[in-house]
CSV table of C-alpha atoms and ligand atoms in Angstrom, one decimal:
chain,number,residue,atom,x,y,z
A,893,THR,CA,54.1,20.9,158.4
A,894,ARG,CA,51.5,21.3,160.5
A,895,ASN,CA,48.3,23.7,160.7
A,896,ARG,CA,48.2,26.9,162.2
A,897,ALA,CA,45.5,28.0,164.5
A,898,ILE,CA,44.8,31.0,166.8
A,899,ALA,CA,43.0,30.7,169.6
A,900,ILE,CA,40.2,32.9,170.9
A,901,ASP,CA,39.0,33.0,174.0
A,902,GLY,CA,36.9,35.4,176.0
A,903,PRO,CA,33.1,36.4,178.2
A,904,SER,CA,30.3,36.3,176.0
A,905,GLY,CA,29.2,39.0,173.9
A,906,ALA,CA,33.2,40.3,173.4
A,907,GLY,CA,32.9,40.1,169.8
A,908,LYS,CA,34.8,37.2,169.3
A,909,SER,CA,32.5,35.5,166.3
A,910,THR,CA,32.4,38.6,164.8
A,911,LEU,CA,35.8,39.7,164.9
A,912,ALA,CA,37.1,35.6,164.9
A,913,LYS,CA,34.8,35.6,160.8
A,914,ALA,CA,36.1,38.7,159.5
A,915,LEU,CA,39.4,37.6,160.5
A,916,ALA,CA,39.5,34.0,159.2
A,917,GLN,CA,38.4,35.4,156.1
A,918,GLU,CA,41.4,37.9,156.2
A,919,LEU,CA,44.0,35.3,156.6
A,920,GLY,CA,42.4,32.4,154.4
A,921,PHE,CA,41.9,30.2,158.0
A,922,LEU,CA,38.5,28.0,158.9
A,923,TYR,CA,36.6,29.6,161.4
A,924,VAL,CA,35.6,27.4,164.1
A,925,ASP,CA,33.0,28.7,166.3
A,926,THR,CA,33.0,26.1,169.5
A,927,GLY,CA,30.4,27.7,171.6
A,928,ALA,CA,27.6,26.8,168.6
A,929,ILE,CA,29.1,22.7,169.4
A,930,TYR,CA,27.6,23.9,173.2
A,931,ARG,CA,24.3,25.0,172.3
A,932,THR,CA,23.8,22.5,169.8
A,933,VAL,CA,24.0,20.2,172.7
A,934,GLY,CA,22.4,22.2,175.1
A,935,TYR,CA,19.2,22.3,172.7
A,936,PHE,CA,18.9,18.7,171.7
A,937,ALA,CA,19.1,18.3,176.0
A,938,ARG,CA,15.8,20.6,176.1
A,939,SER,CA,14.5,19.6,173.1
A,940,ARG,CA,14.5,16.0,175.2
A,941,GLY,CA,12.7,17.7,178.1
A,942,VAL,CA,16.5,16.8,179.6
A,943,ASP,CA,17.2,19.1,183.2
A,944,THR,CA,20.4,20.9,181.3
A,945,LYS,CA,21.9,20.9,184.8
A,946,GLU,CA,21.5,17.2,185.7
A,947,GLU,CA,25.2,15.8,183.8
A,948,ALA,CA,23.9,11.8,184.2
A,949,ALA,CA,20.7,12.9,182.3
A,950,VAL,CA,22.6,14.9,179.9
A,951,LYS,CA,25.6,11.7,179.8
A,952,ALA,CA,22.7,9.2,178.7
A,953,LEU,CA,21.7,11.7,175.6
A,954,PHE,CA,25.3,10.8,173.5
A,955,PRO,CA,24.8,8.2,172.3
A,956,HIS,CA,22.3,9.7,170.4
A,957,ILE,CA,23.7,12.3,169.1
A,958,ARG,CA,25.5,12.3,166.1
A,959,LEU,CA,27.6,16.2,165.6
A,960,ASP,CA,28.3,17.0,162.4
A,961,MET,CA,29.4,20.5,161.0
A,962,THR,CA,29.6,21.4,157.5
A,963,TYR,CA,30.1,25.0,156.0
A,964,SER,CA,28.5,26.7,153.5
A,965,PRO,CA,30.4,28.7,150.4
A,966,ASP,CA,30.7,31.9,152.6
A,967,GLY,CA,32.2,30.1,155.2
A,968,LEU,CA,29.1,30.1,157.6
A,969,GLN,CA,29.7,27.5,160.3
A,970,HIS,CA,26.5,24.9,159.8
A,971,MET,CA,25.6,22.9,162.8
A,972,ILE,CA,24.0,19.0,161.8
A,973,LEU,CA,22.4,17.2,164.7
A,974,ASN,CA,21.1,14.0,164.1
A,975,GLY,CA,21.0,14.8,160.0
A,976,GLU,CA,19.1,17.8,160.8
A,977,ASP,CA,20.4,21.6,160.4
A,978,VAL,CA,20.1,23.5,163.5
A,979,THR,CA,22.0,26.5,163.1
A,980,GLU,CA,19.0,28.4,162.8
A,981,HIS,CA,17.6,27.1,165.7
A,982,ILE,CA,20.8,27.2,168.6
A,983,ARG,CA,20.6,30.7,168.4
A,984,LEU,CA,17.9,31.2,170.9
A,985,PRO,CA,18.2,33.3,173.7
A,986,GLU,CA,16.7,30.6,176.1
A,987,ILE,CA,19.4,27.5,174.2
A,988,SER,CA,22.2,30.4,175.4
A,989,LEU,CA,21.4,29.4,179.1
A,990,CYS,CA,20.9,25.8,177.9
A,991,ALA,CA,24.3,26.0,176.6
A,992,SER,CA,26.4,27.1,179.0
A,993,ALA,CA,24.7,24.5,181.4
A,994,VAL,CA,25.3,21.9,179.7
A,995,SER,CA,29.2,22.6,179.4
A,996,ALA,CA,29.5,23.3,182.9
A,997,HIS,CA,29.6,19.3,183.1
A,998,PRO,CA,32.9,17.4,182.6
A,999,ALA,CA,31.6,14.4,180.5
A,1000,VAL,CA,30.3,17.1,178.2
A,1001,ARG,CA,33.8,18.7,177.7
A,1002,ALA,CA,35.4,15.4,177.3
A,1003,PHE,CA,32.5,14.2,174.2
A,1004,LEU,CA,33.2,17.2,172.6
A,1005,MET,CA,37.0,18.2,172.9
A,1006,GLU,CA,37.9,15.4,170.0
A,1007,MET,CA,36.1,17.2,167.5
A,1008,GLN,CA,37.1,20.1,168.1
A,1009,ARG,CA,40.9,19.3,168.0
A,1010,ASP,CA,40.2,17.3,164.8
A,1011,MET,CA,39.3,20.2,163.3
A,1012,ALA,CA,42.6,21.8,164.4
A,1013,ARG,CA,44.3,19.4,162.9
A,1014,ARG,CA,43.0,19.6,159.5
A,1015,TYR,CA,42.2,23.0,158.9
A,1016,ASN,CA,44.1,26.2,159.4
A,1017,VAL,CA,42.0,27.7,162.1
A,1018,ILE,CA,40.8,30.3,163.9
A,1019,MET,CA,38.4,28.9,167.4
A,1020,ASP,CA,36.7,30.8,169.5
A,1021,GLY,CA,35.4,30.1,173.1
A,1022,ARG,CA,36.3,29.6,176.6
A,1023,ASP,CA,38.9,27.2,176.8
A,1024,ILE,CA,41.0,27.2,173.7
A,1025,GLY,CA,43.7,28.5,174.6
A,1026,THR,CA,44.1,26.3,178.1
A,1027,VAL,CA,42.8,23.6,177.6
A,1028,VAL,CA,41.7,22.6,173.4
A,1029,LEU,CA,44.8,23.9,171.6
A,1030,PRO,CA,47.5,24.8,174.6
A,1031,ASP,CA,49.7,25.2,171.5
A,1032,ALA,CA,47.7,27.2,169.3
A,1033,ASP,CA,50.4,30.0,167.7
A,1034,VAL,CA,48.6,32.9,168.9
A,1035,LYS,CA,45.9,33.2,172.2
A,1036,ILE,CA,43.9,35.9,172.4
A,1037,PHE,CA,41.7,36.7,175.4
A,1038,LEU,CA,39.3,38.8,174.5
A,1039,THR,CA,37.0,40.9,177.2
A,1040,ALA,CA,35.1,44.1,177.0
A,1041,ALA,CA,32.5,45.5,180.4
A,1042,PRO,CA,29.5,43.5,180.4
A,1043,GLU,CA,27.5,46.9,179.8
A,1044,ALA,CA,29.0,47.1,176.5
A,1045,ARG,CA,28.5,43.5,175.4
A,1046,ALA,CA,24.7,43.9,176.7
A,1047,ARG,CA,24.7,47.0,174.3
A,1048,ARG,CA,25.8,45.1,171.6
A,1049,ARG,CA,23.7,41.6,172.5
A,1050,CYS,CA,21.0,43.7,172.3
A,1051,LEU,CA,21.2,45.3,168.9
A,1052,GLU,CA,22.3,42.1,167.4
A,1053,LEU,CA,18.8,40.6,168.8
A,1054,GLU,CA,17.2,44.0,167.2
A,1055,GLN,CA,18.6,43.0,164.1
A,1056,ARG,CA,17.4,39.7,164.6
A,1057,GLY,CA,13.5,40.3,164.8
A,1058,THR,CA,14.0,38.9,168.3
A,1059,PRO,CA,14.9,41.9,171.0
A,1060,GLU,CA,15.0,41.8,174.3
A,1061,PRO,CA,14.8,44.0,177.3
A,1062,TYR,CA,18.5,45.5,177.9
A,1063,GLU,CA,18.3,45.1,181.3
A,1064,LYS,CA,16.9,41.2,180.7
A,1065,VAL,CA,20.1,40.9,178.6
A,1066,LEU,CA,22.6,42.4,181.2
A,1067,ARG,CA,21.2,40.2,183.2
A,1068,GLU,CA,21.5,37.2,181.4
A,1069,ILE,CA,25.2,38.2,180.1
A,1070,GLU,CA,26.6,38.4,183.8
A,1071,GLU,CA,24.9,34.9,185.3
A,1072,ARG,CA,26.7,33.4,182.2
A,1073,ASP,CA,29.8,35.2,183.2
A,1074,TYR,CA,29.3,34.0,186.5
A,1075,ASN,CA,28.5,30.1,185.6
A,1076,ASP,CA,31.6,29.9,183.0
A,1077,SER,CA,34.1,31.0,185.0
A,1078,HIS,CA,33.6,29.4,188.6
A,1079,ARG,CA,32.2,26.0,186.7
A,1080,ALA,CA,35.1,23.4,188.3
A,1081,ALA,CA,35.4,22.2,184.7
A,1082,ALA,CA,37.5,24.4,182.2
A,1083,PRO,CA,36.6,27.2,184.1
A,1084,LEU,CA,37.1,31.0,181.9
A,1085,ARG,CA,40.2,32.2,182.2
A,1086,ALA,CA,42.9,33.8,180.1
A,1087,ALA,CA,45.8,31.6,179.2
A,1088,GLU,CA,49.1,32.9,180.8
A,1089,ASP,CA,50.8,33.5,177.2
A,1090,ALA,CA,47.5,34.7,176.0
A,1091,LEU,CA,47.2,38.8,174.7
A,1092,THR,CA,44.3,40.4,176.3
A,1093,VAL,CA,42.3,42.5,174.2
A,1094,ASP,CA,39.4,44.4,176.1
A,1095,THR,CA,37.3,46.3,173.5
A,1096,THR,CA,34.9,48.3,175.8
A,1097,TYR,CA,35.7,51.5,173.6
A,1098,LEU,CA,37.4,50.1,170.6
A,1099,THR,CA,34.7,50.3,167.3
A,1100,PHE,CA,34.8,46.8,165.4
A,1101,ASP,CA,37.1,48.3,163.0
A,1102,GLU,CA,39.2,49.2,165.7
A,1103,SER,CA,39.1,46.0,167.1
A,1104,ARG,CA,39.8,43.8,164.1
A,1105,ASP,CA,42.8,46.2,163.3
A,1106,ALA,CA,44.3,45.3,166.7
A,1107,LEU,CA,44.0,41.4,166.6
A,1108,LEU,CA,45.2,41.7,163.0
A,1109,ARG,CA,48.3,43.3,163.9
A,1110,LEU,CA,48.6,41.1,167.0
A,1111,ILE,CA,48.9,37.9,164.6
A,1112,GLU,CA,50.5,39.0,161.7
A,1113,GLU,CA,53.9,39.7,164.2
A,1114,ARG,CA,53.2,36.2,165.6
A,1115,ILE,CA,52.9,34.2,162.1
B,2360,C5P,O1,30.0,31.1,173.0
B,2360,C5P,P1,28.5,31.3,172.9
B,2360,C5P,O2,27.9,31.9,173.2
B,2360,C5P,O3,27.8,30.5,171.7
B,2360,C5P,O4,28.7,30.3,173.8
B,2360,C5P,C1,27.5,29.5,174.6
B,2360,C5P,C2,28.0,28.4,176.2
B,2360,C5P,O5,28.9,27.5,175.8
B,2360,C5P,C3,29.6,29.4,176.4
B,2360,C5P,O6,28.5,29.8,177.4
B,2360,C5P,C4,29.5,28.9,177.3
B,2360,C5P,O7,29.2,28.0,178.7
B,2360,C5P,C5,29.8,27.7,176.9
B,2360,C5P,N1,31.6,27.5,176.1
B,2360,C5P,C6,32.2,26.6,177.4
B,2360,C5P,N2,33.1,26.5,176.2
B,2360,C5P,C7,33.5,27.0,174.7
B,2360,C5P,C8,32.4,28.2,174.0
B,2360,C5P,C9,31.2,27.4,175.0
B,2360,C5P,O8,31.8,26.1,177.4
B,2360,C5P,N3,34.8,26.5,174.0
């Protein structure tokens, strides 16, 4: 029998990764963070001094990229780039925009597609990203489009950065979120949008626990 797949898409900061991680643990599924894959390519391009907006230049890097995903016993996904664990490096705020830039190139999306589908073939997954329900796993058992007002997402991001010891001003975080939203939803290749059969959940006024319970109910009704 084929594996189960839950797709969670939505803009940055809507709570996708935190919620998906918690749900994965609850359901015994593997959590696959596809943003981390794009971030790793963005990180590599930046470290090579390549203009991330130039598709041909980014494409020329592919033969030099060996990507692996491994999981620690606590379920944390690690990104291994050419044998080096870059999991921490790709979380830096400057990598977010690099990831957004490289992810707009069709060649990059094609390059990373198989890796994502392969995970879904091998495991029961909760996969989060921007185009999981629309492009990567159109046959997912449950599709959720998770969203929240930009201000709520900026506030959460600020809190997260603070806890990580790398605080950033709210205005700057909000501006970056709006810029990334714009890039992600206006690009030609796999723009951010809800799949027709996706269930939309707006977390603006929901706590973490409320969001998790709402998603869990939706999922359990369907698998
Ligand atoms: O989810 P996260 O913020 O880590 O993703 C970083 C960037 O990677 C996003 O802004 C988006 O442009 C891109 N991305 C994508 N498709 C995905 C996941 C992420 O284009 N499935």
